[in-house]
Every structure is written in C-alpha cells, then in structure tokens.
Amino acid sequence: MEKYFEINGFDLTIKDIIDVAVGKKGIVRMSDSAIEKCQNSRAQINRWLEKDAPVVYGINTGLGNLKNIKLSTDDHCKWNETIPYPHAIGLGAPIDPLITRIALLIRANVLCRGYSAVRPELIQRMLDIFNAGISPVVFELGSTGLSDLGPLAQSAMVVAGMEEAEVFYEGRRTKAKECFEALGIEPEFVLECKETLSQMNGSTMTQSISVVAFNAFKKLVEVNREILNVEGLLSRELISTQQTINQACDSALSYIHETLNFENNVSCDNPLVFEKENGFYEAVMGCNCSNTQVGFAMDLLAILVSEQGLMVNAAIFQLAEASDGLAGYCSISESLLNAIRAQCIPASADSISTKGNQEDHVEFSYGAARKAMQSVKLLKTMVAGLGSIAVLKAEQSDYQAVNDSQFLKALSKNFDLQNKTLFMSDRLNVAEDLFTSHILI
C-alpha cells in the first residue's frame, strides 16, 4: 500500500521537507482543503479575464510600462510563454539537484494556500515532477534574493516543458521534455494566466538552500558533540568551553529554525488574491517576494559555522600535537577555518538598487544562503577530519572509548588500519580518510 504525504500550505516543516525528499514519507499530494481553496480563488481569475472586467495588475495587464494596459486573454497566454526567457539568466555551476527539487516542493506548498490563485493542475504538475525524483537544472548565480526571478524562471521552464529546459534524473543531465517522455509524464504543460509569475515571484530557491544548509549544519553539530563527548579523548577545559558555546549556539539555532519553518508556509507573490465576501476576491499589490529575514538568519548561520569550526580546529590540534604522523590534519584544518571565517561577512548588510531603482532595497538573502551553504560544506570536511584523527589516535593507543560514539565506531570499521607504520611518519592517506569520514557523515 502506497504512503501519501499531504501538503496544504500551512504546516510544512523542515523535517517534513527533508523526510519527503529522501523518500521517508511517500508520495506528496495536495490536501482536499488546498484543492478547494485553489479552485475557489481561480474562479475569480477567470472572472477578471472577461471582457468587461476591471484592470487588475499582473492578471489582465502587462508589467513595467504596460502595467496599466489591459491585455486580451490570448495576448496574456502568449505573454506567459515568453516571460521566463528574459529572466532565466544564470551563471556558474548547476545548483545541487537536491536543492532545486526541494524548491519545487516548497513552491507547491506555498501555492496550496490559494492566495496566488493558480489552478490545482499546476501544483499537481510540480508534485508529479518532484515525486518522480526529477530536479530542475538551475545555475547558482543570478539572484539577489529580492525574488529569485532567475533561478525560479529556470525552474518554471522545466514545469512547462519548454524546449531549453534541462533536468537532472538519477545523476544524468538531460532535456526536460526527453526525461518526461521517458517516464510517461506529459512533456509539455501550458501555463495559463498568472501561473508563470506565481512560480517566479518569491525567494523559494533561497529558502530551499537555507533549509538544506540548516539541516546539514544541525547534523554536523550532533556529530561534533558526539565526538567531543567521548570520555578522556579531549581535555576538560576544551569540553567545558564547548558546552558554553553550545548553549549560545542552540539558542541561535532555535531562532533560525523558527524563521525557516515560518517561511515554508508564507505566500510570496504579487498580486495576492484574498476573499472578500460571497465568493468574490480582491487583488492586493505589494512586495510579497522579499526574503530579508531569511538573509539575516543565514548570515547568523555562517557565524555559527565559524564558531563550531573554531572548536573543531582546537580539538584537532589537541589530538594531533603529540603525533608527527598526524600533523597534516592541522594544516588542512587551519586552511578550512580560514575559508569559513571569510564567509562571515554579512551579505544581508548590503543593498544595491536594481532595475532602474524600481527595486530600491535588495537584501541579498540569496547570497547569504549560498555562503552559509559553502561554510557548512567546509565544516563538514573539518568534522570529517576530527573523526578521522580521533579514530587514528585511538588505534595508536588501543583506546576503546571511541566505541561510545556510534559515528566513530562506524568510522573505525571502515578505515584501513593495517599499516600502522604510517603513524610514525607523515600521514599519506589523509584524502582517503576524509573521503571515508565524509560518506559516513
């Protein structure tokens, strides 16, 4: 019997997102209440598309200089097909497929609230792609965070099955349409009125990066604490300092956790559509695509990563100081810590007006999320190094207390510790050690 996980736009958590993404909760689908909300608000969009309807920005008008010019239904449909192209600009390497796939889930959840007034069919299309394990190819550079227009336009092109759109599936990069056809998914999906902008208006890619970075950091903190709590491994002074830092870290993590969980369920679109009475709705304009608070949270996360890195580095030095054969870990650790500290300059402290000053305040939350993610990746290597050196030191001294740590116990089983002469000279297998430790983390 298949398992299902329902989304409604109001209670999606970080844990839900990660569990769903790794297949722990089954197939994702819309709740009945979400379907009804979307159907009701969509009916108002259809009324605004009638000939005698008033001018409503973003629904029966153009954008920019055409914001007060009413468009015909046919013109609006054509416009929906072309609007992603001037925005779908990206540079650099593709974003981690896990992140772009999670962005589909978060966006689908936000649209389930009904305030964007898209058809339930659009949300189902996004979930079909997500449930199939498909990830849009989205390039890492191209957003300020004041709406992730570039990244989300690239994602919207995948949903529509546009010719240029690409996806990742089972580690392979291919054209979206080819992938859909191979999996029995309709290769193209026509985006109707408001359905292109409703995918692009918002900072969902920033949110997805932030969720993944936060979850990864929490795991690293748990592993790090597990290692440091092994009895007799490190000095009492270092452990005491770590415990003091942990209290402050936990408080800050609670703030980040609360911020991200809130943002998983926030309508971010322009305009939003709200019910007034008797099934009629009003369109409310505003900058409903900003993500300033997540930028603040991610800049804070980068600082927390640096603080954890400092403690990991101190532990590595304490373990390695009595062994010439492990000195190489110290140099690696210091270089990684230096790189992490460079990421602590807050991106959200900056603001550069864009689009001819039309966007006068730009929070750069996307940059804050990206550098937090980069810091977490560097910290992962540091924690991997700490785990490796703890196991190697234990093997040297026949120290059995490392078995109190599930991570170190598993790591010890995976290491090749036969050639003990390596401990008497510079360690030659550092890269191999770190690779093994990385996988276990």
XYZ file of C-alpha atoms in Angstrom:
441
model
C 0.000 0.000 0.000
C 1.431 3.372 -1.052
C 2.078 6.058 1.550
C 0.998 9.645 0.962
C 2.058 12.931 2.483
C -0.370 15.827 2.085
C 0.555 19.496 1.831
C -1.846 22.361 2.489
C 0.376 25.453 2.585
C 0.179 25.988 6.323
C 2.234 23.451 8.284
C 5.185 22.178 6.229
C 8.272 21.842 8.446
C 11.985 21.475 7.764
C 11.809 17.878 8.988
C 8.898 17.175 6.632
C 10.846 18.594 3.700
C 13.964 16.520 4.349
C 11.999 13.336 5.090
C 9.907 13.720 1.943
C 12.959 14.492 -0.192
C 14.713 11.279 0.875
C 11.580 9.170 0.439
C 10.589 8.608 4.076
C 7.035 9.930 3.813
C 5.832 8.572 0.489
C 4.143 10.350 -2.407
C 3.314 14.039 -1.936
C -0.165 15.244 -2.843
C -2.438 18.226 -2.214
C -4.917 18.090 0.635
C -8.609 18.340 -0.234
C -8.817 21.698 1.528
C -5.950 23.050 -0.584
C -7.605 21.894 -3.805
C -10.835 23.636 -2.806
C -9.064 26.885 -1.869
C -7.226 26.975 -5.192
C -10.360 26.196 -7.200
C -12.309 28.972 -5.490
C -9.659 31.670 -5.927
C -9.010 30.544 -9.502
C -12.666 31.169 -10.343
C -12.061 34.860 -9.601
C -9.123 34.935 -12.030
C -11.427 33.612 -14.735
C -13.901 36.417 -13.984
C -11.138 39.013 -14.314
C -10.311 37.638 -17.750
C -13.769 38.509 -19.096
C -14.089 41.453 -21.487
C -15.888 43.824 -19.108
C -13.614 43.099 -16.108
C -11.659 45.939 -14.446
C -7.927 46.313 -14.990
C -6.080 44.138 -12.453
C -2.289 44.317 -12.413
C -0.477 41.120 -13.314
C -3.684 39.300 -14.186
C -5.112 41.054 -17.230
C -2.315 43.608 -17.722
C 1.324 43.657 -18.722
C 4.234 44.550 -16.476
C 6.577 47.524 -16.265
C 5.497 50.225 -18.728
C 2.479 48.075 -19.645
C 1.227 47.721 -16.097
C -1.897 49.797 -16.811
C -2.552 48.345 -20.270
C -5.210 45.660 -20.406
C -4.308 42.562 -22.418
C -6.624 40.151 -24.171
C -6.774 36.574 -22.915
C -4.864 35.374 -25.986
C -2.162 38.015 -25.542
C -1.832 37.117 -21.894
C -1.378 33.409 -22.686
C 1.361 34.244 -25.205
C 2.978 36.532 -22.653
C 3.012 33.654 -20.136
C 5.074 31.633 -22.585
C 7.666 34.351 -23.159
C 8.059 35.945 -19.702
C 10.531 33.319 -18.354
C 13.067 33.934 -21.133
C 14.329 37.433 -20.187
C 14.588 36.340 -16.544
C 16.030 32.812 -16.848
C 19.616 34.029 -16.787
C 22.160 32.145 -14.729
C 25.905 31.679 -14.401
C 28.212 29.213 -12.731
C 27.711 25.564 -11.911
C 24.276 23.968 -11.512
C 22.810 24.112 -8.013
C 22.739 20.827 -6.085
C 19.822 18.797 -7.562
C 18.502 18.109 -4.051
C 18.067 21.851 -3.525
C 16.262 22.532 -6.820
C 13.959 19.559 -6.238
C 13.134 20.737 -2.714
C 12.398 24.189 -4.162
C 9.635 22.566 -6.248
C 8.102 21.119 -3.090
C 8.273 24.376 -1.125
C 6.806 26.340 -4.033
C 3.996 23.834 -4.494
C 3.226 24.088 -0.776
C 3.112 27.889 -0.882
C 0.763 27.810 -3.880
C -1.525 25.395 -1.986
C -2.549 28.313 0.241
C -4.747 29.569 -2.586
C -3.640 33.207 -2.425
C -1.805 33.015 -5.758
C -4.981 31.690 -7.416
C -3.291 29.141 -9.664
C -5.049 26.003 -10.873
C -4.640 22.850 -8.775
C -3.420 21.249 -12.004
C -0.274 23.403 -11.910
C 0.535 22.350 -8.352
C -0.066 18.721 -9.262
C 2.299 19.097 -12.221
C 5.014 20.370 -9.881
C 4.389 17.480 -7.489
C 4.467 14.941 -10.330
C 7.950 16.168 -11.225
C 9.028 16.130 -7.570
C 7.590 12.667 -6.884
C 9.356 11.280 -9.952
C 12.715 12.293 -8.459
C 13.388 14.911 -11.138
C 15.385 18.060 -10.329
C 15.417 21.216 -12.493
C 18.824 22.341 -13.732
C 19.269 25.805 -12.206
C 22.519 27.773 -12.254
C 23.976 29.030 -8.994
C 24.466 32.739 -9.820
C 21.692 35.069 -10.910
C 19.586 36.147 -7.937
C 19.755 38.938 -5.388
C 17.141 37.443 -3.074
C 14.522 40.101 -3.807
C 12.566 37.384 -5.571
C 14.700 34.630 -7.074
C 13.498 35.560 -10.561
C 16.424 33.992 -12.408
C 16.534 30.619 -10.647
C 12.750 30.310 -10.410
C 12.287 31.218 -14.082
C 14.607 28.335 -14.964
C 12.546 26.058 -12.723
C 9.258 27.291 -14.237
C 10.564 26.467 -17.707
C 11.058 22.877 -16.551
C 7.499 22.710 -15.219
C 6.193 23.954 -18.579
C 8.429 21.556 -20.501
C 9.972 24.337 -22.562
C 12.470 23.360 -25.227
C 15.532 24.809 -23.486
C 14.747 23.446 -20.014
C 17.029 20.778 -18.550
C 16.748 18.432 -15.584
C 18.781 16.011 -13.502
C 17.410 12.493 -13.164
C 19.290 9.648 -11.494
C 22.573 11.538 -11.833
C 22.144 12.286 -15.522
C 21.568 15.713 -17.052
C 19.098 15.771 -19.923
C 16.410 17.811 -21.666
C 13.284 18.121 -19.529
C 10.935 17.002 -22.307
C 13.014 13.906 -23.041
C 13.021 12.955 -19.367
C 9.263 13.461 -19.050
C 8.550 11.359 -22.124
C 10.790 8.540 -20.869
C 8.932 8.473 -17.529
C 5.444 8.720 -19.011
C 4.909 12.308 -17.851
C 3.219 14.744 -20.227
C 6.173 16.505 -21.926
C 4.525 19.950 -22.029
C 2.255 21.838 -19.661
C 0.539 25.049 -20.751
C 0.879 27.790 -18.152
C -2.266 29.898 -18.005
C -2.912 33.385 -16.662
C -0.759 34.279 -13.626
C 0.798 30.803 -13.450
C 4.229 31.813 -14.714
C 4.669 34.763 -12.368
C 3.254 32.767 -9.459
C 6.164 30.373 -9.814
C 8.735 33.166 -10.194
C 7.530 35.732 -7.635
C 9.243 34.810 -4.402
C 12.516 33.684 -2.883
C 11.893 29.952 -2.861
C 15.353 28.966 -4.110
C 16.882 30.985 -1.270
C 14.553 29.180 1.120
C 15.487 25.768 -0.267
C 19.227 26.437 0.034
C 18.652 27.689 3.582
C 16.661 24.619 4.625
C 19.316 22.234 3.286
C 22.177 24.247 4.830
C 20.447 24.416 8.215
C 19.657 20.703 8.256
C 23.224 19.792 7.266
C 24.668 22.058 9.966
C 22.437 20.512 12.643
C 23.754 17.080 11.692
C 27.356 18.276 11.887
C 26.763 19.797 15.319
C 25.372 16.465 16.534
C 28.350 14.504 15.167
C 30.831 17.030 16.561
C 29.286 16.887 20.028
C 29.253 13.102 19.921
C 32.988 13.055 19.204
C 33.868 15.668 21.833
C 31.841 13.860 24.493
C 33.896 10.661 24.228
C 35.332 10.228 27.719
C 39.017 11.013 28.032
C 39.513 11.931 24.394
C 39.963 15.675 24.965
C 40.847 17.939 27.871
C 38.193 19.019 30.355
C 38.965 22.667 29.572
C 38.128 22.217 25.905
C 34.946 20.290 26.670
C 33.829 22.956 29.167
C 34.368 25.708 26.594
C 32.447 23.709 24.014
C 29.493 23.272 26.377
C 29.310 27.020 26.995
C 29.370 27.746 23.263
C 26.741 25.060 22.645
C 24.214 26.869 24.819
C 24.507 30.066 22.788
C 24.559 28.083 19.553
C 21.358 26.213 20.452
C 19.559 29.468 21.182
C 20.590 30.917 17.815
C 19.645 27.702 16.013
C 16.164 27.874 17.534
C 15.714 31.328 16.012
C 16.867 30.114 12.582
C 14.647 27.026 12.821
C 11.595 29.112 13.680
C 12.301 31.595 10.873
C 12.690 28.910 8.209
C 9.642 26.928 9.319
C 7.566 30.096 9.139
C 8.854 30.908 5.647
C 7.986 27.418 4.377
C 4.336 28.430 4.615
C 4.262 32.080 3.543
C 2.558 33.342 0.385
C 5.102 35.138 -1.783
C 3.582 36.515 -4.974
C 2.366 39.790 -6.457
C -0.531 40.316 -6.529
C -2.069 38.082 -3.895
C -5.776 37.294 -4.055
C -7.927 37.427 -0.902
C -11.584 36.507 -0.455
C -13.890 39.389 0.485
C -17.427 38.005 0.523
C -19.835 35.804 -1.429
C -17.037 34.082 -3.310
C -15.571 37.326 -4.685
C -11.932 38.242 -4.214
C -9.702 41.307 -4.276
C -6.160 41.539 -5.636
C -3.673 43.085 -3.204
C -0.422 44.510 -4.578
C 2.810 44.718 -2.633
C 6.359 43.455 -2.375
C 5.371 39.954 -1.348
C 8.570 38.393 -2.646
C 11.130 39.719 -0.164
C 13.156 37.354 1.997
C 15.061 39.724 4.265
C 14.513 37.716 7.439
C 15.981 34.558 5.894
C 19.017 36.570 4.792
C 19.556 37.633 8.404
C 19.161 34.027 9.566
C 21.665 32.702 7.028
C 24.255 35.330 7.899
C 23.849 34.210 11.509
C 24.243 30.578 10.436
C 27.588 31.403 8.803
C 28.772 32.835 12.135
C 27.643 29.693 13.967
C 29.524 27.555 11.460
C 32.660 29.590 12.150
C 32.241 29.145 15.898
C 31.859 25.380 15.534
C 34.841 25.341 13.201
C 36.953 27.061 15.842
C 36.151 24.316 18.362
C 36.760 21.530 15.843
C 40.116 23.077 14.970
C 41.091 23.259 18.653
C 40.173 19.596 19.107
C 42.194 18.547 16.056
C 45.253 20.409 17.329
C 44.940 18.839 20.758
C 44.710 15.328 19.304
C 47.473 15.817 16.751
C 50.056 17.690 18.816
C 51.695 14.544 20.187
C 51.913 12.754 16.850
C 54.094 13.829 13.946
C 52.246 11.408 11.726
C 49.013 13.376 12.045
C 50.390 16.902 11.667
C 48.977 17.214 8.153
C 45.466 17.373 9.563
C 46.360 20.573 11.423
C 47.310 22.443 8.259
C 44.167 21.278 6.480
C 42.007 22.301 9.430
C 43.526 25.788 9.653
C 43.060 26.441 5.944
C 39.426 25.327 6.114
C 38.749 27.500 9.162
C 40.248 30.498 7.383
C 37.924 29.901 4.421
C 34.918 29.575 6.742
C 35.715 32.839 8.522
C 35.839 34.628 5.171
C 32.153 33.715 4.724
C 31.104 35.548 7.908
C 30.841 38.988 6.297
C 27.040 39.527 6.237
C 25.596 39.614 2.729
C 22.291 40.981 4.047
C 24.052 44.151 5.259
C 24.383 45.171 1.616
C 21.752 46.688 -0.669
C 22.166 47.698 -4.307
C 19.173 49.123 -6.160
C 18.277 47.175 -9.293
C 16.046 47.535 -12.354
C 16.440 51.289 -12.647
C 15.752 51.782 -8.921
C 12.394 50.017 -9.267
C 13.704 47.618 -6.619
C 15.180 50.157 -4.232
C 16.077 47.801 -1.381
C 17.682 44.470 -2.190
C 18.545 42.262 0.769
C 20.867 39.736 -0.942
C 19.398 36.873 1.059
C 20.258 34.529 -1.810
C 23.944 35.367 -1.379
C 23.642 34.906 2.383
C 22.149 31.445 1.882
C 24.784 30.425 -0.662
C 27.729 31.418 1.517
C 26.156 29.716 4.545
C 25.881 26.550 2.457
C 29.521 26.878 1.385
C 30.579 27.287 5.024
C 28.653 24.177 6.043
C 30.404 22.150 3.334
C 33.791 23.307 4.613
C 32.817 22.487 8.193
C 31.801 19.005 7.077
C 35.367 18.392 5.930
C 36.686 19.692 9.261
C 34.387 17.392 11.253
C 35.366 14.520 8.959
C 38.990 15.306 9.776
C 38.265 15.353 13.504
C 36.542 11.983 13.265
C 39.418 10.538 11.279
C 42.099 11.750 13.658
C 40.134 10.556 16.709
C 39.956 7.036 15.278
C 43.614 7.033 14.244
C 44.736 8.217 17.687
C 42.577 5.573 19.351
C 44.145 2.905 17.165
C 47.616 4.091 18.135
C 46.918 3.815 21.862
C 44.441 0.926 21.739
C 41.889 3.326 23.223
C 38.440 1.674 23.282
C 36.314 4.600 24.499
C 35.708 5.710 20.893
C 33.192 2.864 20.740
C 30.948 5.083 22.882
C 30.399 7.160 19.739
C 28.299 5.481 17.049
C 29.914 7.653 14.383
C 33.486 6.870 15.454
C 32.657 3.194 15.878
C 31.318 3.013 12.319
C 34.250 5.047 11.012
C 36.745 2.737 12.685
C 35.244 -0.267 10.933
C 35.574 1.443 7.547
C 39.177 2.578 7.904
C 42.110 0.586 6.596
C 44.260 0.484 9.717
C 46.530 -2.402 8.832
C 49.703 -0.449 8.040
C 50.493 1.091 11.425
C 53.936 2.290 10.260
C 52.102 5.228 8.688
C 51.593 6.646 12.171
C 55.318 7.060 12.568
C 55.675 9.398 9.577
C 53.509 11.925 7.784
C 50.057 10.523 7.188
C 49.773 9.632 3.477
C 46.111 8.676 3.428
C 44.536 11.960 4.574
C 42.384 12.324 1.440
C 41.195 8.728 1.737
C 40.466 9.168 5.450
C 38.426 12.318 4.820
C 36.510 10.677 1.966
C 35.504 7.747 4.184
C 34.512 10.065 7.026
C 32.575 12.336 4.648
C 30.451 9.440 3.427
C 29.556 8.340 6.954
C 28.524 11.872 7.970
